Tab-separated table of C-alpha atoms and ligand atoms in Angstrom:
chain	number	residue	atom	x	y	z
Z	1	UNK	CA	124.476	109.025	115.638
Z	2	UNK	CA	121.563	111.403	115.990
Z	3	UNK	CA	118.588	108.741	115.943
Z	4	UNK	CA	120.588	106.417	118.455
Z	5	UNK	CA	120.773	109.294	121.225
Z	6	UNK	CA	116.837	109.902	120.735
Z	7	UNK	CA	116.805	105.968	120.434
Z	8	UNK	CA	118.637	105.840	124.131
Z	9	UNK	CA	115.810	108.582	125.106
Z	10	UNK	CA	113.238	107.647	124.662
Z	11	UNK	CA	114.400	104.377	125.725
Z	12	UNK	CA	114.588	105.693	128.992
Z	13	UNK	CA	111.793	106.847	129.152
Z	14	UNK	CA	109.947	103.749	128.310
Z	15	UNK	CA	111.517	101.952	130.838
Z	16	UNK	CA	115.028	98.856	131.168
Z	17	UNK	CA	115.656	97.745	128.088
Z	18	UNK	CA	116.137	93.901	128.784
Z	19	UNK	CA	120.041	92.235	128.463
Z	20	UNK	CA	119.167	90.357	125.348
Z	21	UNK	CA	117.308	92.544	123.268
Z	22	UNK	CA	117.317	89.372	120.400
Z	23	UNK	CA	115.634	86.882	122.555
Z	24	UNK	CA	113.063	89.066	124.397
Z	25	UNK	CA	111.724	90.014	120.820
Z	26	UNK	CA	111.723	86.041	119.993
Z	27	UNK	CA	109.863	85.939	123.230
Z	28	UNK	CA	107.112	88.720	122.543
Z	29	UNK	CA	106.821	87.336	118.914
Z	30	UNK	CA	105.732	83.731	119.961
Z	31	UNK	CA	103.452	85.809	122.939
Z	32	UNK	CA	101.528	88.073	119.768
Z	33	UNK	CA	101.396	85.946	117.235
Z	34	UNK	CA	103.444	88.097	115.411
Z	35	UNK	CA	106.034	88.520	111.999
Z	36	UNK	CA	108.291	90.631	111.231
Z	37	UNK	CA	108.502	92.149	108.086
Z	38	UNK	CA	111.718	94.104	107.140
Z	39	UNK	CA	112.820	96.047	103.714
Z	40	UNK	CA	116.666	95.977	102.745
Z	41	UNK	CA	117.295	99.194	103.811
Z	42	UNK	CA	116.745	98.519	107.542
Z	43	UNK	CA	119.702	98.177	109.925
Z	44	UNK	CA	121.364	95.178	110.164
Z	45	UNK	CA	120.155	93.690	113.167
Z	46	UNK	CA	116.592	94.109	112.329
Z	47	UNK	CA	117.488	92.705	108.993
Z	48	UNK	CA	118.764	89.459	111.169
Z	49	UNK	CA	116.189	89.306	113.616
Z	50	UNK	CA	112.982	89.733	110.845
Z	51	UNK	CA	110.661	86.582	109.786
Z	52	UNK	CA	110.845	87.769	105.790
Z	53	UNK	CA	112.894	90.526	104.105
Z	54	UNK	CA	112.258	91.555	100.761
Z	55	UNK	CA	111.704	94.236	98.617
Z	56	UNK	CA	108.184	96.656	98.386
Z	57	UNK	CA	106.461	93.680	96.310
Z	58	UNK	CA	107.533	90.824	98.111
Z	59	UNK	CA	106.503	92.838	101.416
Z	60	UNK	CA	103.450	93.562	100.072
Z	61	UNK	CA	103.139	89.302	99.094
Z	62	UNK	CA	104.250	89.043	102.481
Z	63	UNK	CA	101.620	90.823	104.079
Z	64	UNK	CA	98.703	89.571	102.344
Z	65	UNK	CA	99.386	86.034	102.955
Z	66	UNK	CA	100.612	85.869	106.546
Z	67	UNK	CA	98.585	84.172	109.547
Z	68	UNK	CA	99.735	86.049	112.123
Z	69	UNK	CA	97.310	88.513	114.190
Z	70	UNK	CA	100.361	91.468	114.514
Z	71	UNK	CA	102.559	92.347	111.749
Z	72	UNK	CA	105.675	94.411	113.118
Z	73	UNK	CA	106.766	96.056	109.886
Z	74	UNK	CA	110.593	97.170	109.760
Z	75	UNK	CA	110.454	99.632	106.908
Z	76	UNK	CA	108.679	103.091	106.362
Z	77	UNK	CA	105.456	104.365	107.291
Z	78	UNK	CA	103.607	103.982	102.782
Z	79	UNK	CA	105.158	99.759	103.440
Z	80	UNK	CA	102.948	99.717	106.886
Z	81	UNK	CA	100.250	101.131	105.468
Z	82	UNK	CA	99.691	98.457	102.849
Z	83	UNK	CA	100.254	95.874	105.348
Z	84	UNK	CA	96.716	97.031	106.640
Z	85	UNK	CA	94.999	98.059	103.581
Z	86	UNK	CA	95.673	93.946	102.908
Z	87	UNK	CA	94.960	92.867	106.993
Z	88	UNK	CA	92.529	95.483	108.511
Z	89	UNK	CA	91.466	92.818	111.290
Z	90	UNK	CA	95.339	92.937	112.093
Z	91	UNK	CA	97.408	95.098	114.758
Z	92	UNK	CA	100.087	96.430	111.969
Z	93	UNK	CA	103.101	98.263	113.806
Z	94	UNK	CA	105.597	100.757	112.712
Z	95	UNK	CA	108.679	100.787	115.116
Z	96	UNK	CA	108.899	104.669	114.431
Z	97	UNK	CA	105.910	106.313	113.061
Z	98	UNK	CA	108.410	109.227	112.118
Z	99	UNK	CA	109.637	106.768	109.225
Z	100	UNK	CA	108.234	108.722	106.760
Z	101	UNK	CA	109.300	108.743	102.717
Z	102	UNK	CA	110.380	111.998	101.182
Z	103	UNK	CA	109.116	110.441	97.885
Z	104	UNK	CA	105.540	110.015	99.406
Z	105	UNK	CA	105.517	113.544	100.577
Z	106	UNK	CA	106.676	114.957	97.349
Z	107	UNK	CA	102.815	114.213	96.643
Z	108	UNK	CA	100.557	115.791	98.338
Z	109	UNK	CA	96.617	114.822	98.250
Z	110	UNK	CA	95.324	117.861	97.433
Z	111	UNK	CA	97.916	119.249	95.004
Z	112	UNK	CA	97.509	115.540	93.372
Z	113	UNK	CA	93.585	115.417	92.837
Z	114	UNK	CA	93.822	118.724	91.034
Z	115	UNK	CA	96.870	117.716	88.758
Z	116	UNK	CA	94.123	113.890	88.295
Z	117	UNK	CA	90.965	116.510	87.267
Z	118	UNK	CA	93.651	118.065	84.614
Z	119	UNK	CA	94.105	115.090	83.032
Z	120	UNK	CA	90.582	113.491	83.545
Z	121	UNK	CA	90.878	111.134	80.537
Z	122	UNK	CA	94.389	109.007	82.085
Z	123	UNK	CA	94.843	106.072	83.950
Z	124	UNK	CA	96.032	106.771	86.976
Z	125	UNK	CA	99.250	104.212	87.651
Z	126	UNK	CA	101.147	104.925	91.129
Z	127	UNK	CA	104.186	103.946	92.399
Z	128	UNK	CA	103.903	101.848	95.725
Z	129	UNK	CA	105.833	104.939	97.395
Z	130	UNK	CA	102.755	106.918	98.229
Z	131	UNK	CA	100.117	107.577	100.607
Z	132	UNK	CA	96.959	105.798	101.183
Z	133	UNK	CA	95.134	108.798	100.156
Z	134	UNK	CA	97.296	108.786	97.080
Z	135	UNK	CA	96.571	104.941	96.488
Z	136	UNK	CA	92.975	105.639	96.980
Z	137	UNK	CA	93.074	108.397	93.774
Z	138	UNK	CA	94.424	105.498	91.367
Z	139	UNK	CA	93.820	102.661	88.776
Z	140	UNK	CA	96.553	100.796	89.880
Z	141	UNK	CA	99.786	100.373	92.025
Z	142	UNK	CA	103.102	99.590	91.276
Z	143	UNK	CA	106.529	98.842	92.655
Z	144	UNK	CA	109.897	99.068	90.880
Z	145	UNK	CA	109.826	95.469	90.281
Z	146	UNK	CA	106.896	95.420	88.080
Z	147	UNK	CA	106.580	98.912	87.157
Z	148	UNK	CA	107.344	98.458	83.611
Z	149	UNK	CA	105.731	94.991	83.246
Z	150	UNK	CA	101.769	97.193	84.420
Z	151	UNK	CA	102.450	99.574	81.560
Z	152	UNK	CA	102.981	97.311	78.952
Z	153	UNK	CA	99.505	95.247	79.863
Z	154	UNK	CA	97.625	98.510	79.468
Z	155	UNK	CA	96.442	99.067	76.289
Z	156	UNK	CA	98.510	101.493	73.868
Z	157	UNK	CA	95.531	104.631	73.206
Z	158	UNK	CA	94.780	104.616	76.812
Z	159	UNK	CA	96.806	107.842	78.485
Z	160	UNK	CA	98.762	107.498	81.489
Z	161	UNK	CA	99.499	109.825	84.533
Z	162	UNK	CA	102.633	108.071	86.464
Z	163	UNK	CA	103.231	109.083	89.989
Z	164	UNK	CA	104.829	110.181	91.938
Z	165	UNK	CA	108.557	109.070	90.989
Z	166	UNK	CA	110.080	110.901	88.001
Z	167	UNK	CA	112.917	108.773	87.817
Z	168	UNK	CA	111.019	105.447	87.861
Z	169	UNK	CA	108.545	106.991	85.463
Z	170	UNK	CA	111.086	108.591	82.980
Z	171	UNK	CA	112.867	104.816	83.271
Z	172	UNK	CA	109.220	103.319	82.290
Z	173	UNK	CA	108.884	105.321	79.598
Z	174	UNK	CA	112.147	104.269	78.043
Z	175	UNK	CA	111.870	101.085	78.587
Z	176	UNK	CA	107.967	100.390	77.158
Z	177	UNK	CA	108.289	103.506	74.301
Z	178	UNK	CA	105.209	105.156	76.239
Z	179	UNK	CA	104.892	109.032	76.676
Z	180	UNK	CA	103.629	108.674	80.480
Z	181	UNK	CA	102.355	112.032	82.069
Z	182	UNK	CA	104.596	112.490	85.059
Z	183	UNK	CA	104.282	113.530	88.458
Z	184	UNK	CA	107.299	115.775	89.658
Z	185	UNK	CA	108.116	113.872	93.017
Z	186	UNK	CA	111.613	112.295	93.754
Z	187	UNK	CA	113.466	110.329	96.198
Z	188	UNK	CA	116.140	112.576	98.038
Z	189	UNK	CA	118.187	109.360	98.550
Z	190	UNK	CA	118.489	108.282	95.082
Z	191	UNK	CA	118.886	111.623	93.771
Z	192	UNK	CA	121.889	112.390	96.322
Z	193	UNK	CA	124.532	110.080	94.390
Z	194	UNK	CA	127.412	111.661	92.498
Z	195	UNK	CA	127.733	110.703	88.820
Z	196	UNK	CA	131.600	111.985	89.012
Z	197	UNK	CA	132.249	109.982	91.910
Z	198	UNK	CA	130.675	106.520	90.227
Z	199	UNK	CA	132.726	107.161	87.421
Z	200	UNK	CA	136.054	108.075	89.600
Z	201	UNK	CA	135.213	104.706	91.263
Z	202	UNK	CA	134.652	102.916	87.285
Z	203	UNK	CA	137.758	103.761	86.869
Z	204	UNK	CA	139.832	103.531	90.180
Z	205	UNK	CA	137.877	99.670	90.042
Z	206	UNK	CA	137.570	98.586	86.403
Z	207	UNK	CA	136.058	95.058	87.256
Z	208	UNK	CA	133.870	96.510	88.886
Z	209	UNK	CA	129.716	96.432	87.716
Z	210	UNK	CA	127.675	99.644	88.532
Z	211	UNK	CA	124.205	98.694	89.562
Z	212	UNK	CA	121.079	101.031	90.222
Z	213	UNK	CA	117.646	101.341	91.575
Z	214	UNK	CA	115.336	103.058	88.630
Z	215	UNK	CA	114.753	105.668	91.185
Z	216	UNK	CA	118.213	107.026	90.377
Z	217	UNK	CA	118.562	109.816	88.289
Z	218	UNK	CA	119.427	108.739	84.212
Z	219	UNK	CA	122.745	110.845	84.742
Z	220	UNK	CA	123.047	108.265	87.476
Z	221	UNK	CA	121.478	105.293	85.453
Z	222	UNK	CA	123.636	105.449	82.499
Z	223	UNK	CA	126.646	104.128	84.237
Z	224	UNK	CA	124.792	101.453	85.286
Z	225	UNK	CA	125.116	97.493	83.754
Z	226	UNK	CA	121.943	96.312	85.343
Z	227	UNK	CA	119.124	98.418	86.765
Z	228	UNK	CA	116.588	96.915	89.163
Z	229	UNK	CA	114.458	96.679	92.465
Z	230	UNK	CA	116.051	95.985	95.842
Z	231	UNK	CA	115.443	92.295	95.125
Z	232	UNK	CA	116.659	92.776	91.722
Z	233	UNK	CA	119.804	94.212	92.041
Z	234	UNK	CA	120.251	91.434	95.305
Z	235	UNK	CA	120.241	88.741	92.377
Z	236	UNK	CA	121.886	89.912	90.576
Z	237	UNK	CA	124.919	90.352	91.921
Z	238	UNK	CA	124.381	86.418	93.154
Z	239	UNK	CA	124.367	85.168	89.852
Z	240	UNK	CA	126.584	87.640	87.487
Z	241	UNK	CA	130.245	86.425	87.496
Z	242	UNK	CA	131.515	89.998	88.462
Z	243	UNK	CA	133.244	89.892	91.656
Z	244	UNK	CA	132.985	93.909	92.490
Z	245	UNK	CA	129.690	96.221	92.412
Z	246	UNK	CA	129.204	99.622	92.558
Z	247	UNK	CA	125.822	99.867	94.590
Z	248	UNK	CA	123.606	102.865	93.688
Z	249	UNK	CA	120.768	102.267	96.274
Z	250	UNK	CA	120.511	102.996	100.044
Z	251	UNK	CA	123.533	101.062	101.018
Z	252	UNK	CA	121.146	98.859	103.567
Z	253	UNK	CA	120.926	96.365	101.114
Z	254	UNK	CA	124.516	95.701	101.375
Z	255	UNK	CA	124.339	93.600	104.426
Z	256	UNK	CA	121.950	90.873	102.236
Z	257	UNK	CA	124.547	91.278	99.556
Z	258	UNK	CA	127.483	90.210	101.494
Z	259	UNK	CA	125.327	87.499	103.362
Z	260	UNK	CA	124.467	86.021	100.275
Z	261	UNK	CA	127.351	86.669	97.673
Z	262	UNK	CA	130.138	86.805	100.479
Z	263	UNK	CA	133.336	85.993	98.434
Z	264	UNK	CA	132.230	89.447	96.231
Z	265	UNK	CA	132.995	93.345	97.221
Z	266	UNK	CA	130.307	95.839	97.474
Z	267	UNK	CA	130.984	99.765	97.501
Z	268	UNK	CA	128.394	102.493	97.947
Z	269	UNK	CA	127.682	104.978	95.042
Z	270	UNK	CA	128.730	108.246	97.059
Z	271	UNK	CA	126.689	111.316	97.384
Z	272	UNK	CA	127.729	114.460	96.300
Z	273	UNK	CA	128.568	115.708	99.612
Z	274	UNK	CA	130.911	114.106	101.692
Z	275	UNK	CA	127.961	113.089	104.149
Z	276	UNK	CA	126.199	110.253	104.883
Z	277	UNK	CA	122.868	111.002	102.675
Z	278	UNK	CA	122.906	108.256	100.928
Z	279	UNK	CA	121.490	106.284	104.188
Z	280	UNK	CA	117.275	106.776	104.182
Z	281	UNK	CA	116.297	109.125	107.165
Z	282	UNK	CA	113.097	107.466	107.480
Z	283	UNK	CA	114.275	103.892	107.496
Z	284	UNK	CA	116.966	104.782	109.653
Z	285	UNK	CA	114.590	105.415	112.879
Z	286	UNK	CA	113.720	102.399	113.256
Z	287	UNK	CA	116.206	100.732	115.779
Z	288	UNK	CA	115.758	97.691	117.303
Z	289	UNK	CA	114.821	98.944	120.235
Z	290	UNK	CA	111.848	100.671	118.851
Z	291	UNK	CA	110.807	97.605	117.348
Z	292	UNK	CA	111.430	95.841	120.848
Z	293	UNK	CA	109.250	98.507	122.117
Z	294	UNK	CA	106.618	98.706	119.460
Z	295	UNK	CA	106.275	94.566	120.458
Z	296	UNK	CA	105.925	95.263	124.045
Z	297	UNK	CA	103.351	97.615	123.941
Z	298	UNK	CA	101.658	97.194	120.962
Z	299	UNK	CA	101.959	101.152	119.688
Z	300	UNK	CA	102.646	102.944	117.253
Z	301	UNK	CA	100.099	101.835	115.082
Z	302	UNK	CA	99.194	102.093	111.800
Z	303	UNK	CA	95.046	102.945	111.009
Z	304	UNK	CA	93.153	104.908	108.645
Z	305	UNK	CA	89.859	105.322	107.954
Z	306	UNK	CA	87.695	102.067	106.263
Z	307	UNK	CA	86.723	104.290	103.030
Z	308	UNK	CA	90.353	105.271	102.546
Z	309	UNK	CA	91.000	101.348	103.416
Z	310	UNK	CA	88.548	99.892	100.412
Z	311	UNK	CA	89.946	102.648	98.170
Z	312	UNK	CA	93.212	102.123	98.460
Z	313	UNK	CA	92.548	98.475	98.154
Z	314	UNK	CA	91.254	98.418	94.390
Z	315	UNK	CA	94.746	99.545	92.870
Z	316	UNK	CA	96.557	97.120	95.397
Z	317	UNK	CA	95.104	94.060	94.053
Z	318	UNK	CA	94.899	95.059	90.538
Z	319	UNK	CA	98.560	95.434	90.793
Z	320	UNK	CA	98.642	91.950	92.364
Z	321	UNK	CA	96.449	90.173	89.858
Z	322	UNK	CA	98.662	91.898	86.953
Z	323	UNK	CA	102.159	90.781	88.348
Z	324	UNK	CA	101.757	87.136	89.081
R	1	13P	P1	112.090	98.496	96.381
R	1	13P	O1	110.689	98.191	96.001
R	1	13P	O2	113.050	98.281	95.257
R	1	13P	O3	112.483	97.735	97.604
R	1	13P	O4	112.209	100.048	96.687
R	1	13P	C1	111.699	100.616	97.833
R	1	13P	C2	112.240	101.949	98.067
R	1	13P	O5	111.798	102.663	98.925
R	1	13P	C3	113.306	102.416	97.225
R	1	13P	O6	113.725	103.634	97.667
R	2	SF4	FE1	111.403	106.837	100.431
R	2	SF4	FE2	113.718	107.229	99.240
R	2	SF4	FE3	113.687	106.308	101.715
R	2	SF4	FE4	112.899	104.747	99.665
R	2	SF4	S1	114.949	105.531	100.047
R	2	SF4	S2	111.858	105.006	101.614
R	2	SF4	S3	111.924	106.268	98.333
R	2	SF4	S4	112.971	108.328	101.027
């Protein structure tokens, strides 16, 4: 694949890669003092080789209660940057500061403190997927696993701008009857599945449960018998007697799946196209060599400036004091 060959050079250009890629990063972790913190949609190796995985909230948990002085964090660049805004005394690396989030892009800084001074009366709740800058503009974070549960402890007069996910935002509306004001950004993973091709594959595998991340589209959504975070939709499927799932998330999450429910059968929502879009770009390039690399000398890393840092912060831990 694309990302391997730049993988293999840039390799190269950092120098031998050693034999046993596994151990040597077992080594550096016990020589920083480090964890590894990976989301569902990483690879699978980095998925075996990381301290915790989880989803964005029980990264974010993760983060804020570790001991060690370097968090490696196997995910994209919005999941890093929390790591620090908790830890600023600690080194927090990103295997590929290229891991970027089309969803965090889709709101710009600018473009978003004019749309804020529009609506200068709302409450300003965010979706984890977003910048520091972004963080540092609200009232309070969320992530898809608690999204719905912030609304409904806000009180009913008080006007809400929701960004930047559409999708999640339109599925938090429905689910706590509030009229959110919505920011226009999207995920170009979740909005790449097919809703012919899910319900081709209802009905090629009638057994089989459709599940979805809320950042699917409702065309999407509708098909689907439970709808939930990363760590959601990975109980799920543990615990429901259905022995076949449709999967409409980044199909990264399919290696826990299998690890943990491994008499069941997992299938991919397809994308439209007949290419491989449904995989995350940005969580994709990380490799485990980047993250071998990252370890061994202690770059890329993740900083931003202290008054972004204590800005940022305020939403954070409202959102952690409000999901306990
Ligand atoms: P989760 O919080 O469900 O892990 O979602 C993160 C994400 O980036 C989904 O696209
Ligand atoms: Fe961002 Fe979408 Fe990738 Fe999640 S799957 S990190 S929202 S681009």
């Amino acid at each position: 694949m694309f990302t391997t060959a730049l993988a293999q050079r840039e390799n190269t250009q950092l120098g031998e890669l050693p034999l046993d890629l596994f151990a040597a990063i077992q080594s550096l972790k016990k020589e920083l003092n480090a964890v590894i913190l990976a989301h569902y949609y990483q690879e699978p190796d980095i998925q075996d080789i990381a301290d915790f995985i989880g989803d964005s909230l029980q990264l974010a948990r993760a983060a804020e209660k570790t001991n060690a002085d370097v968090i490696v964090f196997a995910g994209v660049h919005f999941m890093a940057e929390t790591a620090k805004i908790l830890n600023p005394d600690k080194l927090v690396l990103l295997p590929d500061l290229n891991a970027g989030c089309s969803l965090a892009d889709s709101c710009p800084p600018e473009a978003f403190a004019t749309f804020k001074a529009a609506h200068s009366d709302h409450l300003v709740v965010s979706y984890i997927n977003c910048s520091a800058d972004i963080k540092a503009m609200s009232d309070i974070i969320c992530t898809s696993s608690n999204a719905v549960k912030i609304v409904q402890q806000i009180p009913k007069e008080q006007p809400i701008i929701f960004a930047p996910d559409r999708n999640l935002g339109r599925y938090v509306m429905e689910q706590t009857g509030r009229d959110l004001v919505l920011w226009q950004g999207s995920c170009v993973v979740h909005e790449t599945f097919s809703e012919k091709k899910i319900v081709q594959l209802k009905i090629a595998h009638p057994e089989a449960e459709a599940i979805a991340h809320p950042e699917c589209e409702s065309s999407v959504l509708r098909h689907a018998s439970f709808i939930g975070s990363t760590a959601a939709l990975l109980k799920y499927c543990q615990s429901s007697p259905t022995k076949e799932f449709i999967v409409a998330t980044e199909p990264g999450i399919i290696h826990q799946m299998q690890k943990l429910a491994p008499d069941k059968h997992f299938i991919p929502a397809p994308p439209m196209n007949n290419c491989a879009c449904n995989e995350c770009p940005f969580m994709r390039l990380n490799t485990l060599e980047k993250l071998y690399w990252a370890m061994k000398n202690r770059t890329p890393e993740i900083t931003m400036s202290e008054d972004i840092r204590l800005a940022a912060l305020r939403p954070m831990q409202r959102m952690l004091e409000m999901s306990v």
